[in-house]
JSON list of C-alpha atoms in Angstrom, two decimals:
[
{"chain": "A", "resi": 22, "resn": "MET", "atom": "CA", "xyz": [51.73, 175.94, 200.38]},
{"chain": "A", "resi": 23, "resn": "THR", "atom": "CA", "xyz": [51.43, 178.58, 203.11]},
{"chain": "A", "resi": 24, "resn": "ALA", "atom": "CA", "xyz": [52.56, 177.95, 206.68]},
{"chain": "A", "resi": 25, "resn": "VAL", "atom": "CA", "xyz": [50.81, 179.78, 209.48]},
{"chain": "A", "resi": 26, "resn": "LEU", "atom": "CA", "xyz": [52.60, 180.09, 212.79]},
{"chain": "A", "resi": 27, "resn": "THR", "atom": "CA", "xyz": [50.44, 180.56, 215.86]},
{"chain": "A", "resi": 28, "resn": "ARG", "atom": "CA", "xyz": [51.37, 181.16, 219.47]},
{"chain": "A", "resi": 29, "resn": "SER", "atom": "CA", "xyz": [50.23, 178.27, 221.59]},
{"chain": "A", "resi": 30, "resn": "PRO", "atom": "CA", "xyz": [49.07, 178.75, 225.21]},
{"chain": "A", "resi": 31, "resn": "PHE", "atom": "CA", "xyz": [51.05, 175.58, 225.95]},
{"chain": "A", "resi": 32, "resn": "ALA", "atom": "CA", "xyz": [54.25, 177.19, 224.67]},
{"chain": "A", "resi": 33, "resn": "GLN", "atom": "CA", "xyz": [53.62, 180.33, 226.70]},
{"chain": "A", "resi": 34, "resn": "THR", "atom": "CA", "xyz": [53.14, 178.32, 229.88]},
{"chain": "A", "resi": 35, "resn": "TRP", "atom": "CA", "xyz": [55.73, 175.52, 229.58]},
{"chain": "A", "resi": 36, "resn": "LEU", "atom": "CA", "xyz": [58.41, 176.74, 227.18]},
{"chain": "A", "resi": 37, "resn": "ARG", "atom": "CA", "xyz": [59.52, 179.86, 229.03]},
{"chain": "A", "resi": 38, "resn": "ASP", "atom": "CA", "xyz": [63.09, 180.98, 229.50]},
{"chain": "A", "resi": 39, "resn": "PRO", "atom": "CA", "xyz": [64.34, 178.65, 232.30]},
{"chain": "A", "resi": 40, "resn": "TRP", "atom": "CA", "xyz": [66.75, 181.26, 233.69]},
{"chain": "A", "resi": 41, "resn": "SER", "atom": "CA", "xyz": [64.29, 184.07, 234.24]},
{"chain": "A", "resi": 42, "resn": "PRO", "atom": "CA", "xyz": [60.99, 184.42, 236.07]},
{"chain": "A", "resi": 43, "resn": "GLN", "atom": "CA", "xyz": [57.97, 185.54, 234.04]},
{"chain": "A", "resi": 44, "resn": "SER", "atom": "CA", "xyz": [58.21, 189.07, 235.46]},
{"chain": "A", "resi": 45, "resn": "ALA", "atom": "CA", "xyz": [61.74, 189.44, 234.08]},
{"chain": "A", "resi": 46, "resn": "VAL", "atom": "CA", "xyz": [60.54, 188.61, 230.57]},
{"chain": "A", "resi": 47, "resn": "ALA", "atom": "CA", "xyz": [58.06, 191.50, 230.80]},
{"chain": "A", "resi": 48, "resn": "GLU", "atom": "CA", "xyz": [60.82, 193.94, 231.77]},
{"chain": "A", "resi": 49, "resn": "GLY", "atom": "CA", "xyz": [62.52, 193.85, 228.40]},
{"chain": "A", "resi": 50, "resn": "PRO", "atom": "CA", "xyz": [64.76, 191.78, 226.19]},
{"chain": "A", "resi": 51, "resn": "VAL", "atom": "CA", "xyz": [66.58, 188.99, 227.99]},
{"chain": "A", "resi": 52, "resn": "PRO", "atom": "CA", "xyz": [70.25, 188.64, 226.99]},
{"chain": "A", "resi": 53, "resn": "ALA", "atom": "CA", "xyz": [71.43, 185.29, 225.69]},
{"chain": "A", "resi": 54, "resn": "ALA", "atom": "CA", "xyz": [73.31, 183.30, 228.33]},
{"chain": "A", "resi": 55, "resn": "ASP", "atom": "CA", "xyz": [75.46, 180.22, 228.55]},
{"chain": "A", "resi": 56, "resn": "VAL", "atom": "CA", "xyz": [75.53, 178.81, 232.10]},
{"chain": "A", "resi": 57, "resn": "TYR", "atom": "CA", "xyz": [77.70, 175.80, 232.82]},
{"chain": "A", "resi": 58, "resn": "ARG", "atom": "CA", "xyz": [79.68, 173.96, 235.47]},
{"chain": "A", "resi": 59, "resn": "GLU", "atom": "CA", "xyz": [83.47, 174.17, 235.33]},
{"chain": "A", "resi": 60, "resn": "GLY", "atom": "CA", "xyz": [84.89, 171.89, 238.02]},
{"chain": "A", "resi": 61, "resn": "GLU", "atom": "CA", "xyz": [83.39, 173.14, 241.30]},
{"chain": "A", "resi": 62, "resn": "ASP", "atom": "CA", "xyz": [82.56, 176.57, 239.85]},
{"chain": "A", "resi": 63, "resn": "LEU", "atom": "CA", "xyz": [79.49, 177.91, 238.08]},
{"chain": "A", "resi": 64, "resn": "VAL", "atom": "CA", "xyz": [80.24, 180.10, 235.06]},
{"chain": "A", "resi": 65, "resn": "ALA", "atom": "CA", "xyz": [77.63, 182.31, 233.42]},
{"chain": "A", "resi": 66, "resn": "ARG", "atom": "CA", "xyz": [78.46, 184.08, 230.15]},
{"chain": "A", "resi": 67, "resn": "LEU", "atom": "CA", "xyz": [75.97, 186.69, 228.95]},
{"chain": "A", "resi": 68, "resn": "ASP", "atom": "CA", "xyz": [75.96, 188.47, 225.60]},
{"chain": "A", "resi": 69, "resn": "LEU", "atom": "CA", "xyz": [75.77, 192.18, 226.39]},
{"chain": "A", "resi": 70, "resn": "PRO", "atom": "CA", "xyz": [77.23, 194.12, 223.47]},
{"chain": "A", "resi": 71, "resn": "GLY", "atom": "CA", "xyz": [76.98, 197.88, 223.51]},
{"chain": "A", "resi": 72, "resn": "VAL", "atom": "CA", "xyz": [76.65, 198.36, 227.28]},
{"chain": "A", "resi": 73, "resn": "ASP", "atom": "CA", "xyz": [79.02, 200.15, 229.63]},
{"chain": "A", "resi": 74, "resn": "PRO", "atom": "CA", "xyz": [79.85, 197.59, 232.34]},
{"chain": "A", "resi": 75, "resn": "ALA", "atom": "CA", "xyz": [80.78, 200.29, 234.86]},
{"chain": "A", "resi": 76, "resn": "THR", "atom": "CA", "xyz": [77.42, 202.08, 234.74]},
{"chain": "A", "resi": 77, "resn": "ASP", "atom": "CA", "xyz": [74.89, 199.82, 232.98]},
{"chain": "A", "resi": 78, "resn": "ILE", "atom": "CA", "xyz": [75.37, 196.37, 234.62]},
{"chain": "A", "resi": 79, "resn": "THR", "atom": "CA", "xyz": [74.71, 195.18, 238.18]},
{"chain": "A", "resi": 80, "resn": "VAL", "atom": "CA", "xyz": [75.73, 191.69, 239.39]},
{"chain": "A", "resi": 81, "resn": "GLU", "atom": "CA", "xyz": [74.28, 190.61, 242.75]},
{"chain": "A", "resi": 82, "resn": "VAL", "atom": "CA", "xyz": [73.88, 187.52, 244.89]},
{"chain": "A", "resi": 83, "resn": "GLU", "atom": "CA", "xyz": [70.45, 187.34, 246.55]},
{"chain": "A", "resi": 84, "resn": "GLY", "atom": "CA", "xyz": [70.34, 184.24, 248.75]},
{"chain": "A", "resi": 85, "resn": "ARG", "atom": "CA", "xyz": [70.62, 181.32, 246.34]},
{"chain": "A", "resi": 86, "resn": "LYS", "atom": "CA", "xyz": [70.20, 183.47, 243.25]},
{"chain": "A", "resi": 87, "resn": "LEU", "atom": "CA", "xyz": [72.73, 185.14, 240.98]},
{"chain": "A", "resi": 88, "resn": "VAL", "atom": "CA", "xyz": [71.05, 188.19, 239.46]},
{"chain": "A", "resi": 89, "resn": "VAL", "atom": "CA", "xyz": [72.42, 190.16, 236.52]},
{"chain": "A", "resi": 90, "resn": "ARG", "atom": "CA", "xyz": [70.47, 193.27, 235.66]},
{"chain": "A", "resi": 91, "resn": "GLY", "atom": "CA", "xyz": [71.09, 196.39, 233.72]},
{"chain": "A", "resi": 92, "resn": "GLU", "atom": "CA", "xyz": [70.03, 198.71, 230.98]},
{"chain": "A", "resi": 93, "resn": "ARG", "atom": "CA", "xyz": [70.93, 199.01, 227.34]},
{"chain": "A", "resi": 94, "resn": "LYS", "atom": "CA", "xyz": [71.44, 202.57, 226.12]},
{"chain": "A", "resi": 95, "resn": "ASP", "atom": "CA", "xyz": [72.70, 202.33, 222.56]},
{"chain": "A", "resi": 96, "resn": "GLN", "atom": "CA", "xyz": [72.08, 205.06, 219.99]},
{"chain": "A", "resi": 97, "resn": "ARG", "atom": "CA", "xyz": [73.68, 205.40, 216.57]},
{"chain": "A", "resi": 98, "resn": "SER", "atom": "CA", "xyz": [73.21, 208.06, 213.91]},
{"chain": "A", "resi": 99, "resn": "GLU", "atom": "CA", "xyz": [74.51, 208.15, 210.37]},
{"chain": "A", "resi": 100, "resn": "GLU", "atom": "CA", "xyz": [74.14, 210.81, 207.72]},
{"chain": "A", "resi": 101, "resn": "SER", "atom": "CA", "xyz": [74.87, 210.31, 204.04]},
{"chain": "A", "resi": 102, "resn": "GLU", "atom": "CA", "xyz": [73.58, 211.78, 200.78]},
{"chain": "A", "resi": 103, "resn": "GLY", "atom": "CA", "xyz": [71.12, 214.02, 202.59]},
{"chain": "A", "resi": 104, "resn": "ARG", "atom": "CA", "xyz": [69.55, 211.12, 204.51]},
{"chain": "A", "resi": 105, "resn": "ARG", "atom": "CA", "xyz": [69.78, 210.61, 208.22]},
{"chain": "A", "resi": 106, "resn": "ILE", "atom": "CA", "xyz": [69.53, 207.14, 209.71]},
{"chain": "A", "resi": 107, "resn": "SER", "atom": "CA", "xyz": [69.10, 206.81, 213.46]},
{"chain": "A", "resi": 108, "resn": "GLU", "atom": "CA", "xyz": [69.02, 203.52, 215.35]},
{"chain": "A", "resi": 109, "resn": "VAL", "atom": "CA", "xyz": [68.13, 203.37, 219.03]},
{"chain": "A", "resi": 110, "resn": "ARG", "atom": "CA", "xyz": [68.24, 200.21, 221.16]},
{"chain": "A", "resi": 111, "resn": "PHE", "atom": "CA", "xyz": [67.38, 200.59, 224.81]},
{"chain": "A", "resi": 112, "resn": "GLY", "atom": "CA", "xyz": [65.61, 198.84, 227.64]},
{"chain": "A", "resi": 113, "resn": "SER", "atom": "CA", "xyz": [66.22, 197.17, 230.96]},
{"chain": "A", "resi": 114, "resn": "PHE", "atom": "CA", "xyz": [67.03, 193.49, 231.32]},
{"chain": "A", "resi": 115, "resn": "ARG", "atom": "CA", "xyz": [67.31, 190.98, 234.15]},
{"chain": "A", "resi": 116, "resn": "ARG", "atom": "CA", "xyz": [68.67, 187.47, 234.18]},
{"chain": "A", "resi": 117, "resn": "THR", "atom": "CA", "xyz": [68.46, 185.16, 237.22]},
{"chain": "A", "resi": 118, "resn": "VAL", "atom": "CA", "xyz": [70.32, 181.89, 237.82]},
{"chain": "A", "resi": 119, "resn": "THR", "atom": "CA", "xyz": [69.40, 179.71, 240.81]},
{"chain": "A", "resi": 120, "resn": "LEU", "atom": "CA", "xyz": [72.47, 178.44, 242.65]},
{"chain": "A", "resi": 121, "resn": "PRO", "atom": "CA", "xyz": [72.68, 174.99, 244.30]},
{"chain": "A", "resi": 122, "resn": "LYS", "atom": "CA", "xyz": [73.59, 176.59, 247.64]},
{"chain": "A", "resi": 123, "resn": "THR", "atom": "CA", "xyz": [74.16, 180.01, 249.16]},
{"chain": "A", "resi": 124, "resn": "VAL", "atom": "CA", "xyz": [77.51, 181.63, 248.46]},
{"chain": "A", "resi": 125, "resn": "ASP", "atom": "CA", "xyz": [79.57, 184.51, 249.76]},
{"chain": "A", "resi": 126, "resn": "GLY", "atom": "CA", "xyz": [79.05, 187.43, 247.39]},
{"chain": "A", "resi": 127, "resn": "ASP", "atom": "CA", "xyz": [82.63, 188.58, 247.96]},
{"chain": "A", "resi": 128, "resn": "ALA", "atom": "CA", "xyz": [83.92, 185.45, 246.21]},
{"chain": "A", "resi": 129, "resn": "VAL", "atom": "CA", "xyz": [81.95, 186.02, 242.98]},
{"chain": "A", "resi": 130, "resn": "ARG", "atom": "CA", "xyz": [84.01, 187.41, 240.09]},
{"chain": "A", "resi": 131, "resn": "ALA", "atom": "CA", "xyz": [82.68, 189.29, 237.06]},
{"chain": "A", "resi": 132, "resn": "SER", "atom": "CA", "xyz": [84.56, 190.47, 233.99]},
{"chain": "A", "resi": 133, "resn": "TYR", "atom": "CA", "xyz": [83.50, 192.12, 230.73]},
{"chain": "A", "resi": 134, "resn": "ASP", "atom": "CA", "xyz": [85.36, 191.62, 227.47]},
{"chain": "A", "resi": 135, "resn": "ALA", "atom": "CA", "xyz": [84.30, 192.18, 223.86]},
{"chain": "A", "resi": 136, "resn": "GLY", "atom": "CA", "xyz": [80.59, 192.44, 224.70]},
{"chain": "A", "resi": 137, "resn": "VAL", "atom": "CA", "xyz": [80.48, 189.32, 226.88]},
{"chain": "A", "resi": 138, "resn": "LEU", "atom": "CA", "xyz": [79.97, 189.44, 230.64]},
{"chain": "A", "resi": 139, "resn": "THR", "atom": "CA", "xyz": [81.51, 186.42, 232.41]},
{"chain": "A", "resi": 140, "resn": "VAL", "atom": "CA", "xyz": [80.44, 185.76, 236.02]},
{"chain": "A", "resi": 141, "resn": "THR", "atom": "CA", "xyz": [82.19, 183.03, 237.99]},
{"chain": "A", "resi": 142, "resn": "VAL", "atom": "CA", "xyz": [80.79, 181.70, 241.27]},
{"chain": "A", "resi": 143, "resn": "PRO", "atom": "CA", "xyz": [83.66, 179.68, 242.76]},
{"chain": "A", "resi": 144, "resn": "GLY", "atom": "CA", "xyz": [83.07, 176.55, 244.82]},
{"chain": "A", "resi": 145, "resn": "VAL", "atom": "CA", "xyz": [79.29, 176.53, 244.49]},
{"chain": "A", "resi": 146, "resn": "PHE", "atom": "CA", "xyz": [79.38, 172.84, 243.48]},
{"chain": "A", "resi": 147, "resn": "ALA", "atom": "CA", "xyz": [81.96, 171.81, 246.13]},
{"chain": "A", "resi": 148, "resn": "GLY", "atom": "CA", "xyz": [80.89, 168.68, 247.95]},
{"chain": "A", "resi": 149, "resn": "THR", "atom": "CA", "xyz": [78.15, 167.87, 245.48]},
{"chain": "A", "resi": 150, "resn": "THR", "atom": "CA", "xyz": [78.56, 164.85, 243.30]},
{"chain": "A", "resi": 151, "resn": "PRO", "atom": "CA", "xyz": [76.04, 163.73, 240.74]},
{"chain": "A", "resi": 152, "resn": "GLN", "atom": "CA", "xyz": [74.10, 160.63, 241.69]},
{"chain": "A", "resi": 153, "resn": "ARG", "atom": "CA", "xyz": [73.40, 158.23, 238.84]},
{"chain": "A", "resi": 154, "resn": "ILE", "atom": "CA", "xyz": [69.82, 156.96, 238.73]},
{"chain": "A", "resi": 155, "resn": "GLU", "atom": "CA", "xyz": [69.17, 153.58, 237.13]},
{"chain": "A", "resi": 156, "resn": "VAL", "atom": "CA", "xyz": [66.63, 153.61, 234.34]},
{"chain": "A", "resi": 157, "resn": "THR", "atom": "CA", "xyz": [64.45, 150.51, 234.23]},
{"chain": "A", "resi": 158, "resn": "THR", "atom": "CA", "xyz": [62.44, 149.23, 231.31]},
{"chain": "A", "resi": 159, "resn": "ALA", "atom": "CA", "xyz": [59.09, 147.52, 231.29]},
{"chain": "A", "resi": 160, "resn": "ALA", "atom": "CA", "xyz": [59.22, 143.77, 230.66]}
]
């Protein structure tokens, strides 16, 4: 039995990356991200191995958006037994997270360790409590 995978127009329209606008997907590879709430803070962890955080990554707050953008410039060469192997990975990326309210950019913290960028937006969920909605069933 042979399985054929096709790209559905439905999937292209509705199953997009929820953290990035369509234009960001066209810019290049989008890094994997884990965005979660920790108390009143928002924490975003992005996998960015092989980048120099001082020169290749920009973290900005634009209104109610947290924007992480940068460029991958990774090149490796290896020579053995008269053969040369060269691997080049490069391209720009952009990841956007919509915040529940505007924040002061000076309060945002970003750190890079072992290929993972961690961005913390403190107090962005302060004063917001989840409201439970009752689910009714048909009789």
